[in-house]
PDB file of C-alpha atoms in Angstrom:
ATOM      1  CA  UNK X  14      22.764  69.509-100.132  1.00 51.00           C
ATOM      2  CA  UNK X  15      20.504  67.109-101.940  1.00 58.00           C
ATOM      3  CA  UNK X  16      19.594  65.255 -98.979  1.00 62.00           C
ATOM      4  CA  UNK X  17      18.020  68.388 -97.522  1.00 63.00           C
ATOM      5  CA  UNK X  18      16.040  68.775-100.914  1.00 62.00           C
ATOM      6  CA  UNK X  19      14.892  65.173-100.743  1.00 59.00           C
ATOM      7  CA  UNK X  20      13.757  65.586 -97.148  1.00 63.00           C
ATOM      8  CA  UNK X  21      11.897  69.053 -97.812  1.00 64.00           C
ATOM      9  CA  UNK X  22      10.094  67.529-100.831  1.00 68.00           C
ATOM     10  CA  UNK X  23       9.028  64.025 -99.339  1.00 74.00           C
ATOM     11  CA  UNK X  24       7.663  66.775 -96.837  1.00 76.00           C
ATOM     12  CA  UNK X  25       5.709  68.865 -99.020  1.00 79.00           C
ATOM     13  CA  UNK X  26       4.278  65.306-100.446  1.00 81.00           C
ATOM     14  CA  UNK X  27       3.037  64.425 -96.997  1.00 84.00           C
ATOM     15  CA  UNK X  28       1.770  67.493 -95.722  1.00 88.00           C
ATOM     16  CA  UNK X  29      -0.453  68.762 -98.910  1.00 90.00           C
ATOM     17  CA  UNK X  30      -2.306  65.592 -99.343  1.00 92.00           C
ATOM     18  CA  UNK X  31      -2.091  65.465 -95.181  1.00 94.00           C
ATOM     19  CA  UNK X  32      -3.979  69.028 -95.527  1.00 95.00           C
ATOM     20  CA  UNK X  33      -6.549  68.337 -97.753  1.00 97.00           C
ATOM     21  CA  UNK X  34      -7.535  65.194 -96.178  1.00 97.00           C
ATOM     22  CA  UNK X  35      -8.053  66.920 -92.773  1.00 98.00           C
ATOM     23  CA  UNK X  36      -9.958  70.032 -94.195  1.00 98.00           C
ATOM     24  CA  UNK X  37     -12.269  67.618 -96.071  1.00 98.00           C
ATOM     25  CA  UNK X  38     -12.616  65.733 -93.079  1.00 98.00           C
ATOM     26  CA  UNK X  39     -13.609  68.531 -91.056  1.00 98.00           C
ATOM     27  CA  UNK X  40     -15.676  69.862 -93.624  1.00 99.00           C
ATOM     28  CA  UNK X  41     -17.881  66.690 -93.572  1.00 99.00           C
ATOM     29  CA  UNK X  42     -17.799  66.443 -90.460  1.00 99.00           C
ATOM     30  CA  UNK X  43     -19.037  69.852 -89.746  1.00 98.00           C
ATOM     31  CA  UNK X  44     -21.883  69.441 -91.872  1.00 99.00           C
ATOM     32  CA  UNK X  45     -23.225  66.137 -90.466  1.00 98.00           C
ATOM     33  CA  UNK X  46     -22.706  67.249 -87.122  1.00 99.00           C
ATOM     34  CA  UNK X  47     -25.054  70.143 -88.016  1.00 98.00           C
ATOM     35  CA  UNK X  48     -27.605  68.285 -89.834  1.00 98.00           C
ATOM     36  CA  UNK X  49     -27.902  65.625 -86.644  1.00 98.00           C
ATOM     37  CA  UNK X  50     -28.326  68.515 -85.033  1.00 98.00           C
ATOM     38  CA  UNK X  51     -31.424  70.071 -86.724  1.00 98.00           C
ATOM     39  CA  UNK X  52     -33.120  67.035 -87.133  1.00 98.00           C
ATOM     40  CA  UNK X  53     -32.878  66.595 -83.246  1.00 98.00           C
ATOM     41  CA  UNK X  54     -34.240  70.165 -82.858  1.00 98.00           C
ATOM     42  CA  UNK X  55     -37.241  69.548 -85.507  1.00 98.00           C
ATOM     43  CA  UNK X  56     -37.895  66.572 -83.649  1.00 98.00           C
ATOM     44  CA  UNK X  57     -38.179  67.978 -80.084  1.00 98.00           C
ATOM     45  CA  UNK X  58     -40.108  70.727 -81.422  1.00 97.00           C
ATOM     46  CA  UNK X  59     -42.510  68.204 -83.354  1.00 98.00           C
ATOM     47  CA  UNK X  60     -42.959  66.299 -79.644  1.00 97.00           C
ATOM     48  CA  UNK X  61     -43.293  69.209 -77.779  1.00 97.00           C
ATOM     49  CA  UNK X  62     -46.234  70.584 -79.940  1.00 97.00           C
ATOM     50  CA  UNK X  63     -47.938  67.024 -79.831  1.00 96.00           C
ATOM     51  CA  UNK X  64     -47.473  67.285 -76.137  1.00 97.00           C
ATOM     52  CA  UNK X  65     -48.579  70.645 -75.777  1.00 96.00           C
ATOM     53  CA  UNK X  66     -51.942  69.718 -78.036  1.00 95.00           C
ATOM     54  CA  UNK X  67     -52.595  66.298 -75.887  1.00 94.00           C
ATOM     55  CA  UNK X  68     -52.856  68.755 -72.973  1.00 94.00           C
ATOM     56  CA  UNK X  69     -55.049  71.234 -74.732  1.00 93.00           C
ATOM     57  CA  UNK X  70     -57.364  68.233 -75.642  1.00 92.00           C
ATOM     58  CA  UNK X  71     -57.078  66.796 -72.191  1.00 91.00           C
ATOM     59  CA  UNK X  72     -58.064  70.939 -71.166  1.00 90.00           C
ATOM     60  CA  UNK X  73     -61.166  70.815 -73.334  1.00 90.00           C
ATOM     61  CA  UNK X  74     -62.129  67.258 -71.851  1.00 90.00           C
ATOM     62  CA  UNK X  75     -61.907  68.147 -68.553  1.00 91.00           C
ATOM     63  CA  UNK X  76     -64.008  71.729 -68.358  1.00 87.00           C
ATOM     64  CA  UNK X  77     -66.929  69.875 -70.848  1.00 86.00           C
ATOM     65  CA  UNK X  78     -66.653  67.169 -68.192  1.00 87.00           C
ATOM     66  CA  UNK X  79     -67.097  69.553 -65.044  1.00 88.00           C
ATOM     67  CA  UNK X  80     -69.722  71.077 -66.819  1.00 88.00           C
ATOM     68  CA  UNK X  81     -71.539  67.885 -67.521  1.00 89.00           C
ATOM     69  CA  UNK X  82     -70.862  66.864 -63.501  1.00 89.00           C
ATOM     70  CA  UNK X  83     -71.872  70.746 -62.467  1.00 90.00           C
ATOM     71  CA  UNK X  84     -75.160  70.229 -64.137  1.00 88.00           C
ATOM     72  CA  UNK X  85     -75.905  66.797 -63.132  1.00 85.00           C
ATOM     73  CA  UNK X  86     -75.554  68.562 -59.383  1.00 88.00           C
ATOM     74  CA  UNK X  87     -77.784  71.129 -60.156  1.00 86.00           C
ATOM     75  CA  UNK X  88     -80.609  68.967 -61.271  1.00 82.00           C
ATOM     76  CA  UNK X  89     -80.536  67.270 -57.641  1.00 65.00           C
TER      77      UNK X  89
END
């Protein structure tokens, strides 16, 4: 009888601290996954909008430079 009542308490000291370990574990590791996670997103959106304004500015370049060429034409 008491060697059942030692075995179910060493239990109980394994598995509690065993417990709280693994929920703080996933807990932490929940959170970091998750913050890795935004940062990647804030950073693809912060290179897609400077890639999206290079091509605006490369837009803008072009049409003033067809304009410059369609006039030069004309003059001819």
């Amino acid at each position: 009888m008491k060697k059942d009542k030692l075995k179910s308490l060493d239990l109980r000291y394994f598995l509690v601290p065993f417990s709280i370990l693994l929920i703080l574990f996933s807990i932490m590791t929940f959170t970091a996954i998750n913050k890795r996670v935004s940062q990647k997103y804030l950073s693809f959106e912060q290179e897609a909008i400077n890639i999206a304004e290079g091509y605006s500015h490369a837009l803008v370049y072009s049409h003033d430079a067809h304009k410059i060429v369609t006039e030069l034409l004309e003059e001819n």
